[in-house]
PDB file of C-alpha atoms in Angstrom:
ATOM      1  CA  MET A1328     -30.172   8.528 136.120  1.00 87.00           C
ATOM      2  CA  ILE A1329     -29.550   4.830 136.352  1.00 91.00           C
ATOM      3  CA  VAL A1330     -31.923   2.662 138.392  1.00 93.00           C
ATOM      4  CA  SER A1331     -31.179  -0.963 139.280  1.00 93.00           C
ATOM      5  CA  LYS A1332     -31.667  -3.525 142.040  1.00 93.00           C
ATOM      6  CA  ASN A1333     -28.245  -4.999 141.280  1.00 90.00           C
ATOM      7  CA  PHE A1334     -25.340  -3.067 142.817  1.00 90.00           C
ATOM      8  CA  ASN A1335     -22.945  -4.826 140.426  1.00 87.00           C
ATOM      9  CA  ASP A1336     -24.511  -2.827 137.575  1.00 87.00           C
ATOM     10  CA  TYR A1337     -22.726   0.247 138.930  1.00 86.00           C
ATOM     11  CA  LYS A1338     -19.221  -1.156 138.426  1.00 83.00           C
ATOM     12  CA  VAL A1339     -19.304   0.431 134.980  1.00 80.00           C
ATOM     13  CA  TYR A1340     -20.044   3.911 136.374  1.00 83.00           C
ATOM     14  CA  LEU A1341     -17.976   4.006 139.570  1.00 86.00           C
ATOM     15  CA  ASN A1342     -14.255   3.596 139.804  1.00 88.00           C
ATOM     16  CA  LYS A1343     -13.049   0.369 141.404  1.00 90.00           C
ATOM     17  CA  GLU A1344     -12.104   1.948 144.751  1.00 91.00           C
ATOM     18  CA  HIS A1345     -15.405   3.823 145.154  1.00 93.00           C
ATOM     19  CA  TRP A1346     -17.409   0.754 144.217  1.00 93.00           C
ATOM     20  CA  GLY A1347     -15.471  -1.327 146.786  1.00 93.00           C
ATOM     21  CA  VAL A1348     -15.938   1.196 149.620  1.00 95.00           C
ATOM     22  CA  ILE A1349     -19.703   1.342 149.073  1.00 94.00           C
ATOM     23  CA  TYR A1350     -20.026  -2.409 148.585  1.00 93.00           C
ATOM     24  CA  ARG A1351     -18.250  -3.129 151.883  1.00 93.00           C
ATOM     25  CA  TYR A1352     -20.358  -0.555 153.704  1.00 94.00           C
ATOM     26  CA  LEU A1353     -23.640  -1.911 152.364  1.00 92.00           C
ATOM     27  CA  PHE A1354     -22.911  -5.553 153.049  1.00 89.00           C
ATOM     28  CA  GLN A1355     -20.848  -5.376 156.254  1.00 91.00           C
ATOM     29  CA  ASN A1356     -23.038  -3.065 158.356  1.00 88.00           C
ATOM     30  CA  ASP A1357     -26.412  -3.332 160.065  1.00 87.00           C
ATOM     31  CA  LEU A1358     -28.167  -0.708 157.948  1.00 88.00           C
ATOM     32  CA  ALA A1359     -31.488  -1.104 159.753  1.00 82.00           C
ATOM     33  CA  ASN A1360     -30.016   0.352 162.945  1.00 83.00           C
ATOM     34  CA  GLU A1361     -28.074   3.322 161.571  1.00 87.00           C
ATOM     35  CA  VAL A1362     -28.904   6.774 162.963  1.00 87.00           C
ATOM     36  CA  ILE A1363     -31.248   8.825 160.748  1.00 92.00           C
ATOM     37  CA  GLY A1364     -29.712  12.143 159.751  1.00 90.00           C
ATOM     38  CA  LYS A1365     -26.180  11.121 160.665  1.00 90.00           C
ATOM     39  CA  LYS A1366     -23.390  11.528 158.110  1.00 92.00           C
ATOM     40  CA  TYR A1367     -20.776   8.811 157.983  1.00 93.00           C
ATOM     41  CA  ILE A1368     -17.444   9.610 156.343  1.00 94.00           C
ATOM     42  CA  LEU A1369     -16.158   6.543 154.526  1.00 96.00           C
ATOM     43  CA  ASP A1370     -12.880   5.915 152.717  1.00 93.00           C
ATOM     44  CA  ASN A1371     -12.077   7.796 149.495  1.00 92.00           C
ATOM     45  CA  ASP A1372     -14.067  10.881 150.668  1.00 94.00           C
ATOM     46  CA  ILE A1373     -17.408   9.126 150.233  1.00 96.00           C
ATOM     47  CA  THR A1374     -20.174  10.232 152.591  1.00 96.00           C
ATOM     48  CA  ALA A1375     -23.165   8.097 153.593  1.00 96.00           C
ATOM     49  CA  ILE A1376     -26.248   9.886 154.907  1.00 95.00           C
ATOM     50  CA  PHE A1377     -29.260   8.058 156.346  1.00 96.00           C
ATOM     51  CA  LEU A1378     -32.594   9.748 155.654  1.00 95.00           C
ATOM     52  CA  GLU A1379     -36.266   9.057 156.145  1.00 95.00           C
ATOM     53  CA  GLY A1380     -39.302  11.067 155.236  1.00 94.00           C
ATOM     54  CA  SER A1381     -42.043  11.722 152.755  1.00 91.00           C
ATOM     55  CA  PHE A1382     -43.123  14.374 150.281  1.00 88.00           C
ATOM     56  CA  ASN A1383     -42.782  17.924 151.549  1.00 86.00           C
ATOM     57  CA  ALA A1384     -44.780  20.477 149.507  1.00 81.00           C
ATOM     58  CA  GLU A1385     -42.129  23.093 150.322  1.00 79.00           C
ATOM     59  CA  TYR A1386     -39.854  21.374 147.783  1.00 81.00           C
ATOM     60  CA  LYS A1387     -42.417  21.082 144.990  1.00 86.00           C
ATOM     61  CA  ASP A1388     -40.834  22.294 141.731  1.00 89.00           C
ATOM     62  CA  ILE A1389     -37.375  22.492 143.352  1.00 95.00           C
ATOM     63  CA  LEU A1390     -34.522  20.525 141.807  1.00 97.00           C
ATOM     64  CA  GLU A1391     -30.962  20.254 143.110  1.00 97.00           C
ATOM     65  CA  ALA A1392     -27.778  19.477 141.242  1.00 97.00           C
ATOM     66  CA  HIS A1393     -24.165  18.847 142.210  1.00 97.00           C
ATOM     67  CA  ARG A1394     -20.907  19.639 140.454  1.00 96.00           C
ATOM     68  CA  GLU A1395     -18.382  17.639 142.468  1.00 96.00           C
ATOM     69  CA  HIS A1396     -20.318  14.503 143.468  1.00 96.00           C
ATOM     70  CA  TYR A1397     -22.531  11.749 142.190  1.00 95.00           C
ATOM     71  CA  ASP A1398     -25.463  10.739 144.387  1.00 96.00           C
ATOM     72  CA  LEU A1399     -26.175   7.054 144.859  1.00 96.00           C
ATOM     73  CA  HIS A1400     -29.559   6.567 146.553  1.00 97.00           C
ATOM     74  CA  TYR A1401     -30.431   3.192 148.065  1.00 96.00           C
ATOM     75  CA  THR A1402     -33.961   2.605 149.365  1.00 96.00           C
ATOM     76  CA  LEU A1403     -34.070   0.554 152.568  1.00 95.00           C
ATOM     77  CA  SER A1404     -37.861   0.623 152.962  1.00 95.00           C
ATOM     78  CA  GLY A1405     -40.824   2.283 151.317  1.00 96.00           C
ATOM     79  CA  VAL A1406     -40.808   3.719 147.820  1.00 97.00           C
ATOM     80  CA  ASP A1407     -38.908   6.882 146.967  1.00 97.00           C
ATOM     81  CA  ILE A1408     -40.113   9.114 144.156  1.00 96.00           C
ATOM     82  CA  ILE A1409     -37.209  10.877 142.459  1.00 97.00           C
ATOM     83  CA  VAL A1410     -37.838  13.448 139.747  1.00 97.00           C
ATOM     84  CA  SER A1411     -35.212  14.896 137.448  1.00 97.00           C
ATOM     85  CA  LYS A1412     -34.370  17.113 134.532  1.00 97.00           C
ATOM     86  CA  SER A1413     -31.156  17.763 132.646  1.00 97.00           C
ATOM     87  CA  VAL A1414     -29.241  20.647 134.219  1.00 97.00           C
ATOM     88  CA  LYS A1415     -28.780  22.206 130.784  1.00 97.00           C
ATOM     89  CA  ASP A1416     -32.580  22.479 130.502  1.00 97.00           C
ATOM     90  CA  CYS A1417     -33.081  24.160 133.902  1.00 96.00           C
ATOM     91  CA  ASN A1418     -33.798  27.864 133.540  1.00 92.00           C
ATOM     92  CA  SER A1419     -34.583  29.399 136.916  1.00 95.00           C
ATOM     93  CA  ILE A1420     -31.948  29.363 139.670  1.00 96.00           C
ATOM     94  CA  LYS A1421     -33.547  29.471 143.112  1.00 96.00           C
ATOM     95  CA  GLU A1422     -30.292  29.358 145.073  1.00 96.00           C
ATOM     96  CA  ALA A1423     -26.831  29.963 143.619  1.00 97.00           C
ATOM     97  CA  TYR A1424     -24.207  27.251 143.709  1.00 97.00           C
ATOM     98  CA  ASN A1425     -22.919  26.596 147.236  1.00 96.00           C
ATOM     99  CA  GLU A1426     -19.372  25.333 146.797  1.00 95.00           C
ATOM    100  CA  SER A1427     -18.909  24.070 150.371  1.00 94.00           C
ATOM    101  CA  SER A1428     -22.107  21.984 150.216  1.00 93.00           C
ATOM    102  CA  ASP A1429     -21.821  21.255 146.479  1.00 96.00           C
ATOM    103  CA  TYR A1430     -25.326  22.054 145.359  1.00 96.00           C
ATOM    104  CA  ILE A1431     -27.343  24.499 143.312  1.00 98.00           C
ATOM    105  CA  LEU A1432     -31.136  24.738 143.508  1.00 97.00           C
ATOM    106  CA  TYR A1433     -33.386  25.316 140.529  1.00 97.00           C
ATOM    107  CA  GLU A1434     -37.053  26.244 140.567  1.00 96.00           C
ATOM    108  CA  ASP A1435     -38.222  24.224 137.624  1.00 94.00           C
ATOM    109  CA  ASN A1436     -40.541  21.424 136.545  1.00 93.00           C
ATOM    110  CA  TYR A1437     -39.153  17.927 136.141  1.00 96.00           C
ATOM    111  CA  ASP A1438     -39.427  15.899 132.957  1.00 95.00           C
ATOM    112  CA  GLN A1439     -38.642  12.417 134.352  1.00 96.00           C
ATOM    113  CA  LYS A1440     -40.051  10.555 137.335  1.00 96.00           C
ATOM    114  CA  PHE A1441     -38.694   7.357 138.901  1.00 96.00           C
ATOM    115  CA  GLU A1442     -40.112   5.081 141.599  1.00 96.00           C
ATOM    116  CA  ILE A1443     -37.224   3.673 143.618  1.00 97.00           C
ATOM    117  CA  SER A1444     -38.577   0.689 145.536  1.00 97.00           C
ATOM    118  CA  GLN A1445     -37.052  -1.172 148.469  1.00 96.00           C
ATOM    119  CA  ASN A1446     -33.572  -2.599 147.783  1.00 95.00           C
ATOM    120  CA  THR A1447     -33.179  -0.483 144.639  1.00 96.00           C
ATOM    121  CA  PHE A1448     -30.336   1.882 143.752  1.00 96.00           C
ATOM    122  CA  CYS A1449     -30.471   5.115 141.786  1.00 96.00           C
ATOM    123  CA  LEU A1450     -27.261   6.757 140.541  1.00 96.00           C
ATOM    124  CA  ILE A1451     -27.584  10.467 139.787  1.00 96.00           C
ATOM    125  CA  SER A1452     -24.845  12.224 137.857  1.00 95.00           C
ATOM    126  CA  PRO A1453     -24.002  15.939 138.074  1.00 96.00           C
ATOM    127  CA  ASP A1454     -25.733  16.612 134.757  1.00 96.00           C
ATOM    128  CA  SER A1455     -29.120  15.735 136.315  1.00 97.00           C
ATOM    129  CA  ALA A1456     -31.010  18.163 138.521  1.00 98.00           C
ATOM    130  CA  HIS A1457     -33.201  16.087 140.816  1.00 97.00           C
ATOM    131  CA  MET A1458     -35.382  15.940 143.910  1.00 96.00           C
ATOM    132  CA  ALA A1459     -36.005  12.853 146.006  1.00 95.00           C
ATOM    133  CA  MET A1460     -39.056  12.220 148.191  1.00 94.00           C
ATOM    134  CA  SER A1461     -41.082  14.042 145.577  1.00 94.00           C
ATOM    135  CA  LYS A1462     -44.865  14.198 145.199  1.00 92.00           C
ATOM    136  CA  GLY A1463     -46.349  10.733 145.687  1.00 90.00           C
ATOM    137  CA  CYS A1464     -43.681   9.612 148.170  1.00 91.00           C
ATOM    138  CA  GLU A1465     -45.562   8.529 151.278  1.00 92.00           C
ATOM    139  CA  TYR A1466     -42.600   7.238 153.297  1.00 94.00           C
ATOM    140  CA  VAL A1467     -39.073   6.158 152.548  1.00 96.00           C
ATOM    141  CA  LYS A1468     -36.013   5.209 154.553  1.00 96.00           C
ATOM    142  CA  LYS A1469     -32.819   5.388 152.543  1.00 96.00           C
ATOM    143  CA  ILE A1470     -29.091   5.970 152.316  1.00 96.00           C
ATOM    144  CA  VAL A1471     -27.564   8.567 150.041  1.00 97.00           C
ATOM    145  CA  PHE A1472     -23.907   8.134 149.176  1.00 97.00           C
ATOM    146  CA  LYS A1473     -22.080  11.263 148.025  1.00 96.00           C
ATOM    147  CA  ILE A1474     -19.332  10.036 145.700  1.00 96.00           C
ATOM    148  CA  PRO A1475     -16.627  12.473 144.559  1.00 95.00           C
ATOM    149  CA  ILE A1476     -15.987  12.837 140.859  1.00 91.00           C
ATOM    150  CA  ILE A1477     -12.488  11.803 139.926  1.00 82.00           C
ATOM    151  CA  LYS A1478     -10.897  14.414 137.695  1.00 71.00           C
TER     152      LYS A1478
END
């Protein structure tokens, strides 16, 4: 996972077109007034999802991973707590891979914990199982971009 307040840091990890689509979306829209829970389909098959919430004990010790997408989380307000663990170190599958939704769930403990404060980005690659709004997250409003892997 890569955490930074500077979106330009992600130029190295995202292809030029993906970076441009997300950059334009972030800086040409009124993010404060977007609809929570709504999915926006952007160019290049990138999806933006607006979320808000806090820790839910139901997801304690649950980690998700993707095979076809990177996640780019951007905290609009509050502090998100994202936990993670390498997929190769996850042992217990809770829910088998769902190809149409591109996720697998593991029931496992995390070994890394990140605080993602306001105006901070967190890029999560498919080799990291993770859970956002983890224990300690009191409230966060955020955008998650689902960015397809280019093969």
